[in-house]
Coordinates of N, CA and C in Angstrom, one line a residue:
M1 N -20.3 64.0 -53.1 CA -20.0 62.8 -53.0 C -21.1 62.3 -51.9
E2 N -21.2 61.0 -52.1 CA -22.2 59.9 -51.4 C -21.4 60.2 -49.9
F3 N -22.7 60.0 -49.0 CA -22.2 60.0 -47.7 C -21.4 58.7 -47.1
K4 N -21.8 57.7 -48.1 CA -21.3 56.4 -47.7 C -19.5 56.8 -48.1
S5 N -19.4 57.1 -49.2 CA -17.9 57.5 -49.6 C -17.1 58.3 -48.4
I6 N -17.9 59.4 -48.0 CA -17.2 60.1 -47.0 C -16.9 59.4 -45.5
K7 N -17.6 58.4 -45.3 CA -17.4 57.8 -44.3 C -16.2 56.6 -44.5
N8 N -16.0 56.1 -45.5 CA -14.6 55.4 -45.9 C -13.7 56.0 -45.9
I9 N -13.6 57.0 -46.2 CA -12.8 57.9 -46.6 C -12.2 58.5 -44.9
L10 N -12.9 58.6 -44.2 CA -12.7 59.2 -42.6 C -12.3 57.7 -42.3
L11 N -12.4 56.7 -42.3 CA -12.6 55.2 -41.6 C -11.0 55.2 -41.9
I12 N -10.4 55.3 -43.2 CA -9.4 54.9 -43.8 C -8.3 55.8 -43.4
T13 N -8.6 57.3 -43.5 CA -7.5 58.1 -43.0 C -7.2 57.9 -41.2
G14 N -8.4 57.4 -40.5 CA -8.2 57.3 -39.1 C -7.2 56.1 -38.6
L15 N -7.0 55.0 -39.5 CA -6.4 54.0 -39.6 C -5.1 53.9 -39.9
A16 N -4.8 55.1 -40.5 CA -3.9 55.2 -41.2 C -2.7 56.4 -40.0
T17 N -3.7 57.0 -39.5 CA -3.2 57.9 -38.4 C -2.9 57.1 -37.4
A18 N -3.7 55.9 -37.0 CA -3.5 55.3 -35.6 C -2.2 54.4 -35.8
A19 N -1.7 54.4 -37.3 CA -0.7 53.0 -37.9 C 0.5 54.0 -37.5
S20 N 0.4 55.3 -37.8 CA 1.8 56.1 -37.9 C 1.8 56.6 -36.4
A21 N 0.9 56.4 -35.5 CA 1.0 56.6 -34.2 C 1.9 55.8 -33.4
C22 N 1.6 54.3 -33.8 CA 2.3 53.2 -33.2 C 3.9 53.1 -33.6
T23 N 4.8 53.2 -32.5 CA 6.2 53.0 -32.6 C 6.9 51.8 -32.5
E24 N 8.1 51.6 -32.5 CA 8.6 51.0 -31.9 C 8.5 50.6 -30.4
D25 N 8.3 51.7 -29.5 CA 8.2 52.0 -28.4 C 7.1 51.3 -28.0
D26 N 5.8 51.0 -28.8 CA 4.7 50.6 -28.3 C 4.5 49.1 -28.5
Y27 N 5.5 48.6 -29.1 CA 5.6 47.0 -29.5 C 6.8 46.8 -29.2
K28 N 7.5 46.3 -27.7 CA 8.6 46.0 -27.7 C 9.3 44.6 -28.1
L29 N 10.4 44.6 -29.2 CA 10.9 43.0 -29.7 C 11.4 42.5 -28.6
Y30 N 11.6 41.0 -28.6 CA 12.1 40.3 -27.7 C 13.7 40.7 -28.2
D31 N 14.6 40.6 -27.4 CA 15.9 40.7 -27.7 C 16.9 39.6 -27.8
V32 N 16.8 39.0 -28.9 CA 17.7 38.0 -28.9 C 19.0 37.4 -28.7
S33 N 19.5 38.6 -28.3 CA 20.8 38.4 -27.8 C 20.8 38.3 -26.4
Q34 N 20.1 38.3 -25.6 CA 20.0 38.3 -24.2 C 20.0 36.6 -23.8
K35 N 20.6 36.3 -22.5 CA 20.3 35.1 -22.3 C 18.9 34.8 -22.1
D36 N 18.3 33.5 -22.9 CA 17.1 33.0 -21.9 C 17.0 32.9 -20.7
S37 N 15.3 32.8 -20.7 CA 15.1 32.5 -19.0 C 13.9 31.4 -19.0
V38 N 13.8 30.8 -17.6 CA 13.2 29.5 -17.5 C 12.6 29.7 -16.3
F39 N 11.6 29.3 -15.8 CA 10.5 29.2 -14.3 C 9.7 28.3 -14.4
F40 N 9.5 27.8 -13.0 CA 8.8 26.9 -12.5 C 7.1 27.2 -12.8
E41 N 6.3 26.2 -13.4 CA 4.9 26.3 -13.9 C 4.1 25.1 -13.2
Y42 N 4.3 25.1 -11.9 CA 3.7 23.7 -11.4 C 1.9 24.4 -10.8
R43 N 0.9 23.3 -11.4 CA -0.2 23.8 -11.2 C -0.7 22.6 -10.4
D44 N -1.5 23.0 -9.3 CA -2.2 21.9 -8.2 C -3.3 21.4 -9.1
S45 N -4.0 20.6 -8.1 CA -5.4 19.6 -8.5 C -6.1 20.6 -9.1
K46 N -6.5 21.9 -8.8 CA -7.3 23.2 -8.7 C -6.9 23.4 -9.9
N47 N -5.9 23.6 -10.4 CA -5.4 24.3 -11.5 C -4.3 25.8 -11.3
D48 N -4.3 25.5 -10.2 CA -3.8 27.0 -9.3 C -2.5 26.5 -9.6
L49 N -1.5 27.8 -9.7 CA -0.2 27.5 -9.5 C 0.0 27.5 -8.1
A50 N 1.2 26.5 -8.1 CA 1.7 26.2 -6.4 C 3.2 26.4 -6.6
D51 N 3.7 26.7 -5.5 CA 5.1 26.3 -4.8 C 5.9 25.3 -4.4
E52 N 4.6 24.7 -3.9 CA 4.8 23.6 -2.7 C 4.0 22.1 -3.2
I53 N 4.6 21.2 -2.7 CA 3.6 19.8 -2.5 C 4.3 19.1 -1.6
E54 N 3.4 18.2 -1.2 CA 3.4 17.2 0.0 C 3.2 15.7 -0.7
Y55 N 3.5 15.1 -0.1 CA 3.6 13.4 -0.7 C 3.8 12.2 0.5
A56 N 2.9 11.3 0.3 CA 3.2 10.6 1.6 C 2.7 9.1 0.8
F57 N 3.9 8.0 0.9 CA 3.8 7.2 0.4 C 2.5 6.1 0.7
N58 N 2.0 6.4 1.7 CA 1.2 5.5 2.6 C 1.3 3.9 2.0
F59 N 0.1 3.7 1.2 CA -0.4 2.2 1.0 C 0.4 1.9 -0.6
D60 N 1.0 2.8 -1.2 CA 1.8 2.9 -2.4 C 2.4 1.5 -1.9
I61 N 2.9 0.7 -3.1 CA 3.8 -0.6 -2.9 C 4.9 0.1 -3.7
A62 N 5.4 1.3 -4.3 CA 6.3 1.4 -5.1 C 7.7 2.2 -4.6
T63 N 8.5 2.0 -4.6 CA 9.9 2.2 -4.3 C 10.6 3.6 -4.6
V64 N 9.9 4.2 -5.4 CA 9.9 6.0 -6.2 C 9.0 6.4 -6.5
H65 N 8.7 7.5 -6.1 CA 7.6 8.4 -6.7 C 8.3 9.7 -7.3
T66 N 7.9 9.7 -8.5 CA 8.3 10.8 -9.1 C 7.3 12.3 -9.5
I67 N 8.0 13.1 -8.9 CA 7.1 14.6 -8.7 C 7.5 15.2 -9.9
E68 N 6.6 16.1 -11.1 CA 6.8 16.1 -12.3 C 6.6 17.8 -12.0
I69 N 7.8 18.4 -12.1 CA 7.5 19.9 -12.3 C 7.5 20.7 -13.4
P70 N 6.7 20.9 -14.0 CA 6.7 21.6 -15.3 C 7.5 23.0 -15.2
V71 N 8.3 23.5 -16.6 CA 9.1 24.5 -16.5 C 8.6 25.2 -17.9
T72 N 8.8 26.5 -17.9 CA 8.5 27.1 -19.0 C 9.6 28.0 -19.6
L73 N 9.8 28.3 -20.7 CA 11.0 29.0 -21.3 C 10.3 30.4 -21.6
M74 N 11.0 31.4 -21.0 CA 11.0 32.6 -21.5 C 12.2 33.1 -22.5
G75 N 12.1 33.0 -23.7 CA 12.9 33.4 -24.7 C 12.8 32.6 -26.1
M76 N 13.7 32.2 -26.7 CA 13.6 31.4 -28.2 C 14.2 30.1 -27.8
P77 N 13.4 29.1 -28.9 CA 13.9 27.8 -29.0 C 15.4 27.6 -29.6
K78 N 16.3 26.9 -29.2 CA 17.1 26.4 -29.6 C 17.1 25.0 -30.5
D79 N 18.2 24.8 -31.2 CA 18.1 23.5 -31.8 C 19.0 22.4 -31.2
Y80 N 19.1 22.8 -29.9 CA 20.2 21.5 -29.4 C 19.2 21.7 -27.7
D81 N 19.6 20.9 -27.1 CA 19.2 20.8 -25.5 C 20.0 21.7 -24.5
R82 N 19.3 22.0 -23.7 CA 19.7 23.1 -22.9 C 19.3 22.8 -21.4
T83 N 20.4 22.6 -20.7 CA 20.3 21.9 -19.4 C 19.9 23.4 -18.3
I84 N 18.7 22.8 -17.4 CA 18.2 23.7 -16.6 C 18.8 23.8 -15.3
N85 N 19.5 24.6 -14.5 CA 20.7 24.3 -13.4 C 19.6 24.5 -12.4
I86 N 19.0 23.2 -11.8 CA 18.5 23.0 -10.5 C 19.5 22.9 -9.3
E87 N 18.9 23.9 -8.4 CA 20.3 24.0 -7.3 C 19.1 23.8 -6.1
V88 N 19.8 23.3 -5.2 CA 18.9 23.0 -3.9 C 19.2 24.1 -2.7
I89 N 18.3 24.4 -2.1 CA 18.2 25.6 -0.7 C 19.0 24.7 0.3
A90 N 20.0 24.6 0.8 CA 20.8 23.7 1.7 C 20.1 24.2 3.0
D91 N 20.3 25.2 3.4 CA 19.4 25.7 4.6 C 18.0 25.7 4.9
K92 N 17.4 25.4 3.9 CA 16.0 25.2 3.9 C 15.8 23.2 3.7
S93 N 16.5 22.6 3.5 CA 16.3 21.4 3.3 C 16.8 20.5 4.0
T94 N 16.2 19.2 4.0 CA 16.9 18.1 5.2 C 16.8 16.5 4.3
M95 N 16.7 16.6 3.0 CA 16.7 15.8 2.5 C 18.4 15.6 1.8
T96 N 18.8 14.2 1.2 CA 20.0 14.2 0.6 C 19.8 13.5 -0.9
E97 N 20.8 14.0 -1.4 CA 20.5 13.5 -3.1 C 21.3 12.1 -3.1
G98 N 20.7 11.4 -3.5 CA 21.1 9.9 -3.6 C 20.2 9.0 -2.7
V99 N 19.9 9.7 -1.8 CA 19.5 9.0 -0.5 C 17.9 9.0 -0.5
N100 N 17.6 10.5 -0.2 CA 15.9 10.8 -0.5 C 15.5 11.2 -1.7
Y101 N 15.9 11.6 -2.6 CA 15.8 11.9 -4.1 C 16.9 12.0 -5.3
T102 N 16.4 11.9 -6.2 CA 17.1 12.4 -7.4 C 16.7 13.2 -8.2
I103 N 17.5 14.2 -9.3 CA 17.0 14.9 -10.0 C 17.3 14.2 -11.5
T104 N 15.8 14.2 -12.6 CA 16.3 13.7 -13.9 C 15.5 14.8 -14.7
N105 N 15.7 15.0 -16.0 CA 14.8 15.5 -17.1 C 15.2 16.9 -16.6
N106 N 16.2 17.2 -16.4 CA 16.3 19.0 -16.1 C 16.6 19.7 -17.1
I107 N 16.1 19.7 -18.6 CA 16.7 20.4 -19.6 C 15.3 21.0 -20.5
I108 N 15.5 21.7 -21.0 CA 15.1 22.4 -22.1 C 15.3 22.0 -23.6
A109 N 14.3 20.9 -24.3 CA 14.8 20.1 -25.2 C 14.6 20.6 -26.3
A110 N 15.8 20.4 -27.5 CA 16.1 20.9 -28.5 C 14.6 21.5 -29.3
N111 N 14.7 22.7 -29.9 CA 13.1 23.4 -30.2 C 11.8 23.5 -29.4
A112 N 12.1 22.9 -27.8 CA 11.0 23.1 -27.2 C 10.9 24.9 -26.5
V113 N 9.9 24.7 -25.9 CA 9.7 26.0 -25.1 C 9.0 25.6 -23.7
S114 N 8.9 24.7 -23.5 CA 8.7 24.0 -21.8 C 9.4 22.5 -21.7
G115 N 9.4 22.4 -20.5 CA 9.8 20.6 -20.2 C 9.4 20.8 -18.7
T116 N 10.0 19.2 -18.4 CA 9.1 18.6 -16.9 C 10.3 18.4 -16.1
V117 N 11.1 18.8 -14.8 CA 12.0 18.3 -14.1 C 11.0 17.3 -13.4
K118 N 11.9 16.3 -13.4 CA 11.5 15.1 -12.5 C 12.1 14.9 -11.4
V119 N 11.4 15.2 -9.9 CA 12.4 14.8 -8.6 C 11.8 13.4 -8.3
N120 N 12.5 12.4 -8.3 CA 12.3 11.1 -7.8 C 12.4 11.0 -6.3
L121 N 11.3 10.8 -5.6 CA 11.5 10.4 -3.9 C 12.0 9.0 -4.0
L122 N 12.9 8.9 -3.0 CA 13.3 7.5 -2.7 C 12.9 6.9 -1.6
R123 N 12.4 5.3 -1.3 CA 11.6 5.3 -0.1 C 12.6 4.3 0.7
D124 N 13.3 3.5 0.0 CA 14.0 2.3 0.9 C 15.5 2.3 1.0
I125 N 16.0 3.9 1.4 CA 17.2 4.1 1.7 C 17.2 4.8 3.1
D126 N 16.3 5.6 3.3 CA 16.6 6.5 4.5 C 15.5 5.8 5.5
P127 N 16.0 5.4 6.6 CA 14.7 4.8 7.7 C 13.9 6.0 8.3
E128 N 14.6 7.4 8.6 CA 14.2 8.3 9.1 C 12.6 8.9 8.7
I129 N 12.3 8.5 7.2 CA 11.1 8.9 6.7 C 10.0 8.0 7.4
L130 N 10.2 6.8 7.9 CA 9.2 6.2 8.6 C 8.6 7.0 10.0
T131 N 9.6 7.9 10.2 CA 8.8 8.2 11.3 C 8.5 10.0 11.3
S132 N 9.5 10.4 10.5 CA 9.2 12.0 10.0 C 9.2 12.1 8.9
A133 N 9.0 13.6 8.8 CA 8.7 14.3 7.0 C 10.1 14.6 6.7
K134 N 10.5 14.6 5.4 CA 11.7 15.4 5.1 C 11.2 16.3 3.9
T135 N 12.0 17.6 3.9 CA 12.0 18.7 3.0 C 13.2 19.1 2.1
L136 N 12.4 19.5 0.8 CA 13.5 19.7 -0.1 C 12.8 21.1 -0.9
V137 N 13.9 21.9 -1.0 CA 14.0 23.2 -1.5 C 14.5 23.5 -2.6
L138 N 14.1 23.7 -3.8 CA 14.5 23.7 -5.1 C 14.8 25.4 -5.6
T139 N 15.7 25.8 -6.4 CA 15.5 27.1 -6.8 C 16.4 26.9 -8.4
I140 N 16.2 27.5 -9.1 CA 16.7 27.4 -10.7 C 17.9 28.4 -10.5
G141 N 19.2 28.2 -10.8 CA 20.3 29.1 -11.0 C 20.8 29.5 -12.4
E142 N 21.7 30.0 -12.3 CA 22.0 30.6 -13.8 C 23.0 29.6 -14.5
N143 N 23.3 29.6 -15.8 CA 24.2 28.8 -16.1 C 24.8 29.2 -17.8
D144 N 25.3 28.6 -18.4 CA 25.9 29.2 -19.9 C 24.2 29.4 -20.7
D145 N 23.9 28.7 -20.4 CA 22.5 28.5 -21.6 C 21.3 29.3 -21.0
L146 N 20.8 29.2 -19.6 CA 19.7 29.8 -18.9 C 19.6 30.5 -18.0
R147 N 18.6 31.5 -17.3 CA 19.0 32.0 -16.1 C 17.4 31.7 -15.7
S148 N 17.5 32.5 -14.2 CA 15.9 32.3 -13.8 C 15.2 33.6 -13.9
V149 N 13.9 33.1 -14.3 CA 12.9 34.7 -14.0 C 11.7 34.2 -13.3
G150 N 11.1 35.0 -12.6 CA 9.6 34.9 -12.2 C 9.9 33.8 -11.2
E151 N 9.2 32.7 -10.8 CA 9.0 31.4 -9.9 C 9.9 30.7 -10.0
N152 N 10.9 30.7 -9.0 CA 12.2 30.1 -9.2 C 12.3 29.2 -7.8
S153 N 11.3 28.9 -6.8 CA 11.2 28.2 -6.0 C 10.3 26.9 -5.8
F154 N 10.5 26.1 -5.2 CA 9.9 24.8 -5.4 C 10.2 23.9 -3.9
T155 N 9.0 23.9 -3.4 CA 9.2 22.6 -1.9 C 8.5 21.7 -2.3
I156 N 9.3 20.7 -1.5 CA 8.5 19.1 -1.8 C 8.8 18.8 -0.4
T157 N 8.0 18.0 0.1 CA 8.0 17.5 1.7 C 7.8 16.1 1.4
Y158 N 8.2 15.2 1.9 CA 7.8 14.0 1.8 C 7.9 12.5 3.2
S159 N 7.0 11.8 3.2 CA 7.2 10.7 4.2 C 6.5 9.5 3.5
D160 N 7.1 8.2 4.9 CA 6.8 7.0 4.7 C 6.3 6.8 6.1
I161 N 5.7 7.6 6.7 CA 4.8 7.3 7.8 C 4.0 6.4 8.0
R162 N 3.5 4.9 8.1 CA 2.7 4.2 7.8 C 1.6 4.1 8.7
P163 N 0.5 4.0 8.5 CA -1.0 4.2 9.0 C -0.8 2.6 9.8
E164 N -0.9 2.7 10.8 CA -1.1 1.3 11.7 C -2.4 1.1 12.2
V165 N -3.2 2.7 12.4 CA -4.8 2.2 12.4 C -5.7 2.3 11.2
R166 N -6.5 1.2 11.2 CA -7.3 1.3 10.0 C -7.7 2.4 9.6
P167 N -8.1 3.0 8.4 CA -8.9 4.0 7.8 C -10.2 3.9 8.1
E168 N -11.0 4.8 8.7 CA -12.4 4.9 8.7 C -13.1 4.2 8.0
W169 N -13.1 4.0 6.5 CA -13.9 3.4 5.7 C -13.5 1.9 6.0
W170 N -12.4 1.5 5.9 CA -12.2 0.1 6.5 C -12.6 -0.9 7.3
S171 N -14.0 -1.4 6.8 CA -14.8 -2.2 7.5 C -14.7 -3.5 7.8
V172 N -14.6 -4.4 9.1 CA -14.5 -5.6 9.2 C -15.6 -6.0 10.1
S173 N -16.3 -7.0 9.1 CA -17.6 -7.5 9.6 C -17.8 -9.0 8.9
S174 N -18.9 -9.7 9.2 CA -19.3 -10.9 8.7 C -19.7 -10.3 7.6
T175 N -20.3 -9.2 7.2 CA -20.8 -8.8 5.8 C -19.2 -8.0 4.6
S176 N -18.5 -7.7 5.3 CA -17.7 -6.8 4.8 C -16.2 -7.7 3.7
P177 N -16.1 -7.6 3.0 CA -15.2 -8.5 2.0 C -13.7 -8.3 2.2
M178 N -13.7 -7.0 3.4 CA -12.1 -6.8 3.8 C -11.5 -7.8 4.8
P179 N -10.5 -7.9 4.3 CA -9.5 -8.7 5.6 C -9.2 -7.9 7.0
E180 N -9.0 -8.6 7.8 CA -8.3 -7.7 9.0 C -7.2 -6.6 8.6
Y181 N -7.4 -5.6 9.1 CA -6.2 -4.8 8.6 C -5.1 -4.7 9.2
T182 N -4.0 -4.6 8.5 CA -2.7 -4.6 8.4 C -2.0 -3.4 7.5
F183 N -1.0 -2.9 7.5 CA -0.5 -2.3 7.0 C 0.0 -2.8 5.7
E184 N 0.4 -4.5 5.9 CA 0.8 -5.3 4.7 C -0.5 -5.3 3.8
N185 N -1.7 -5.6 4.5 CA -2.8 -6.1 4.0 C -3.5 -4.8 3.0
A186 N -3.0 -3.7 3.4 CA -3.7 -2.5 2.9 C -2.9 -2.4 1.4
Q187 N -1.5 -2.7 1.7 CA -0.8 -2.4 0.4 C -1.3 -3.6 -0.6
L188 N -1.5 -5.0 -0.2 CA -2.1 -5.7 -1.0 C -3.2 -5.5 -1.6
F189 N -4.5 -5.0 -0.9 CA -5.7 -4.4 -1.3 C -5.3 -3.5 -2.4
F190 N -4.4 -2.5 -2.4 CA -4.5 -1.5 -3.1 C -4.0 -1.9 -4.4
Q191 N -2.9 -2.6 -4.2 CA -2.6 -3.4 -5.5 C -2.9 -4.2 -6.2
Y192 N -4.4 -4.4 -5.7 CA -5.2 -5.3 -6.7 C -6.4 -4.4 -7.1
F193 N -6.5 -3.4 -6.4 CA -7.6 -2.5 -6.6 C -7.2 -1.8 -8.1
Y194 N -5.6 -1.0 -8.2 CA -5.2 -0.5 -9.0 C -4.8 -1.5 -10.2
E195 N -4.9 -2.4 -9.7 CA -4.4 -3.4 -11.3 C -6.0 -4.1 -11.9
Y196 N -6.8 -4.5 -11.1 CA -8.2 -5.1 -11.6 C -9.1 -4.1 -11.6
A197 N -9.3 -3.2 -10.6 CA -10.6 -2.6 -11.0 C -10.6 -1.5 -12.4
P198 N -9.6 -1.1 -12.9 CA -10.0 -0.5 -14.1 C -10.1 -1.2 -15.2
K199 N -9.5 -2.5 -14.9 CA -9.8 -3.5 -16.0 C -11.3 -3.7 -16.2
A200 N -12.0 -4.0 -15.2 CA -13.0 -4.3 -14.9 C -14.2 -3.2 -15.6
D201 N -14.1 -2.1 -14.9 CA -14.7 -0.5 -15.3 C -14.1 -0.1 -15.2
I202 N -13.5 0.9 -16.2 CA -12.6 2.3 -16.6 C -13.1 3.4 -15.8
N203 N -14.4 3.3 -16.1 CA -15.2 4.8 -15.7 C -15.5 4.7 -14.3
L204 N -15.8 3.6 -13.7 CA -16.3 3.5 -12.4 C -15.1 3.3 -11.4
F205 N -13.8 3.2 -12.1 CA -12.7 3.2 -11.4 C -12.2 4.9 -11.1
N206 N -12.3 5.3 -12.3 CA -12.1 6.8 -12.5 C -13.1 7.6 -11.3
E207 N -14.3 7.5 -11.2 CA -15.3 7.6 -10.3 C -14.7 7.5 -8.9
M208 N -14.4 6.4 -8.9 CA -14.0 6.5 -7.1 C -12.8 7.0 -6.9
I209 N -11.9 7.4 -7.8 CA -10.7 8.3 -7.4 C -10.8 9.3 -7.6
D210 N -11.8 10.0 -8.4 CA -12.3 11.3 -8.5 C -13.4 11.6 -6.9
K211 N -13.2 10.4 -6.5 CA -14.4 11.1 -5.2 C -13.9 10.8 -3.9
Y212 N -12.5 9.8 -3.7 CA -12.1 9.2 -2.7 C -10.5 9.8 -2.5
G213 N -10.2 9.9 -3.6 CA -8.5 10.6 -3.8 C -7.9 9.0 -4.3
D214 N -6.6 9.3 -4.6 CA -5.4 7.9 -4.6 C -5.5 7.6 -2.9
Y215 N -5.5 6.2 -3.2 CA -5.5 5.3 -2.2 C -6.3 5.7 -1.3
F216 N -7.5 6.3 -1.7 CA -9.1 6.3 -1.0 C -8.4 7.5 0.3
V217 N -7.4 8.4 0.3 CA -7.6 9.1 1.5 C -8.4 10.5 1.6
D218 N -9.1 10.7 0.8 CA -10.7 11.0 1.5 C -11.6 10.6 1.5
A219 N -11.6 9.1 2.0 CA -12.8 8.5 2.1 C -13.1 8.5 3.6
A220 N -14.3 8.3 3.9 CA -14.8 8.3 5.5 C -15.9 7.1 5.4
Y221 N -16.0 6.5 6.5 CA -16.9 5.6 6.6 C -18.7 5.7 5.9
V222 N -19.4 6.9 6.2 CA -20.5 7.2 5.6 C -20.1 7.5 4.6
Q223 N -20.5 6.9 3.4 CA -20.9 7.4 2.0 C -19.1 6.8 1.4
G224 N -18.6 6.1 2.1 CA -17.4 5.6 1.9 C -17.5 4.4 0.4
P225 N -16.4 4.0 0.2 CA -15.9 2.8 -0.7 C -16.9 1.8 -0.7
L226 N -16.8 1.3 0.8 CA -17.3 0.0 1.1 C -19.4 0.3 0.7
A227 N -19.6 1.4 1.3 CA -20.7 1.7 1.3 C -21.3 2.1 0.1
M228 N -20.8 2.5 -1.0 CA -21.1 2.8 -2.1 C -20.9 1.9 -3.5
Y229 N -19.8 1.1 -3.1 CA -19.4 0.2 -4.2 C -18.9 -1.0 -3.8
S230 N -19.7 -1.7 -2.9 CA -19.2 -2.9 -1.8 C -19.0 -4.1 -3.1
A231 N -20.3 -4.0 -3.8 CA -20.3 -5.1 -4.7 C -19.2 -5.2 -5.9
F232 N -18.5 -4.2 -6.2 CA -17.7 -3.7 -7.4 C -16.4 -4.3 -6.7
I233 N -16.3 -3.6 -5.3 CA -14.8 -4.0 -4.9 C -14.9 -5.5 -4.5
K234 N -15.5 -6.2 -4.2 CA -15.8 -7.7 -3.8 C -15.7 -8.5 -4.7
N235 N -16.3 -8.1 -6.0 CA -16.0 -8.8 -6.9 C -14.8 -8.9 -7.9
Y236 N -14.5 -7.5 -8.2 CA -13.3 -7.2 -8.9 C -12.1 -7.0 -8.1
V237 N -12.0 -6.8 -6.8 CA -10.7 -6.7 -6.0 C -10.4 -7.9 -5.3
C238 N -11.2 -8.4 -4.2 CA -11.0 -9.2 -3.2 C -11.3 -10.6 -3.6
I239 N -11.9 -11.0 -4.4 CA -11.9 -12.0 -5.0 C -10.8 -12.5 -5.6
P240 N -10.1 -12.1 -6.5 CA -8.6 -12.1 -6.9 C -7.9 -12.0 -5.8
L241 N -8.0 -11.0 -4.5 CA -6.7 -11.0 -3.5 C -6.6 -12.3 -3.0
Y242 N -7.9 -12.9 -2.7 CA -8.0 -14.2 -1.7 C -7.6 -15.1 -2.2
R243 N -8.3 -15.1 -3.5 CA -7.2 -16.6 -4.6 C -5.9 -16.2 -4.4
D244 N -5.5 -15.2 -5.2 CA -4.0 -15.3 -4.7 C -3.1 -15.7 -3.4
H245 N -3.4 -15.0 -2.2 CA -3.2 -14.8 -1.0 C -4.0 -15.5 0.0
P246 N -4.4 -16.7 0.1 CA -5.3 -16.9 0.8 C -4.6 -17.1 2.5
E247 N -3.1 -16.6 2.5 CA -3.0 -16.8 3.6 C -3.0 -15.5 4.8
I248 N -3.8 -14.4 3.9 CA -4.0 -13.3 5.0 C -5.6 -13.4 5.6
G249 N -6.2 -14.5 5.3 CA -7.4 -15.3 5.9 C -8.5 -13.7 5.7
W250 N -9.6 -14.5 6.5 CA -10.9 -13.9 6.4 C -11.4 -13.8 8.0
P251 N -11.6 -12.5 8.5 CA -11.9 -13.0 9.9 C -13.1 -13.8 10.5
Y252 N -13.9 -14.4 9.3 CA -14.6 -14.9 9.7 C -15.0 -16.4 8.8
S253 N -16.3 -16.5 8.5 CA -16.4 -17.3 7.4 C -16.0 -17.3 6.0
I254 N -15.5 -18.2 5.6 CA -14.8 -18.0 4.1 C -15.9 -17.7 3.3
P255 N -16.1 -16.4 2.5 CA -17.1 -15.9 1.8 C -17.7 -16.9 0.4
E256 N -18.8 -16.8 0.5 CA -19.2 -17.9 -0.6 C -19.6 -16.7 -1.6
W257 N -18.5 -16.6 -2.4 CA -18.8 -15.5 -3.6 C -19.0 -16.3 -4.8

């Protein structure tokens, strides 16, 4: 018998032996009779798993901000929607439902293996968030359809403490296109920035957000947006702003743009 044929026989025999050694104990099958489970799977900006998030309305003009918390099913999809029982840990929370937040979309949809729970943070009802932050701690409880497994706690902290002192990067001078700083002027500036800058140059807009963060929270004076993108901001944000809101004035002479 040729050596090649002997090798083939040995290989087939080895595979058969290995296969016979595998039993049901080696490959556990999912028990379809047990109740399916669900867990939080939120990832931060670095794509790391996280169980908490902080949000400040800052210069945002919105009255509601939505936190989206991904959830993952451990089990089998069903052909109907299933409600996720989101519970509040009362002794660790300082938010009030309907005053500080609402919860929506807490379902695993039909035939889905994941979902997104939405926690809507409310801005205009509770005046206390103007001076202090409030916290909400959520967990996943058990109901008729689903139970909790793995990561089942998530903490949200938010506030509307308004920055009365101008940011370091906000320059006011005879050469700056920016108006005198007030919280209201800053809100107007960012309203126009988010409306007009993406239309002017979406790539440059994304570059600025990546570099300085939403509402320029990571910006500083040196290498800041006015140092690096002054012409863009002047032409595509401030000119429309002054055109529509001449009442905010300009602290020096009217710029000839």
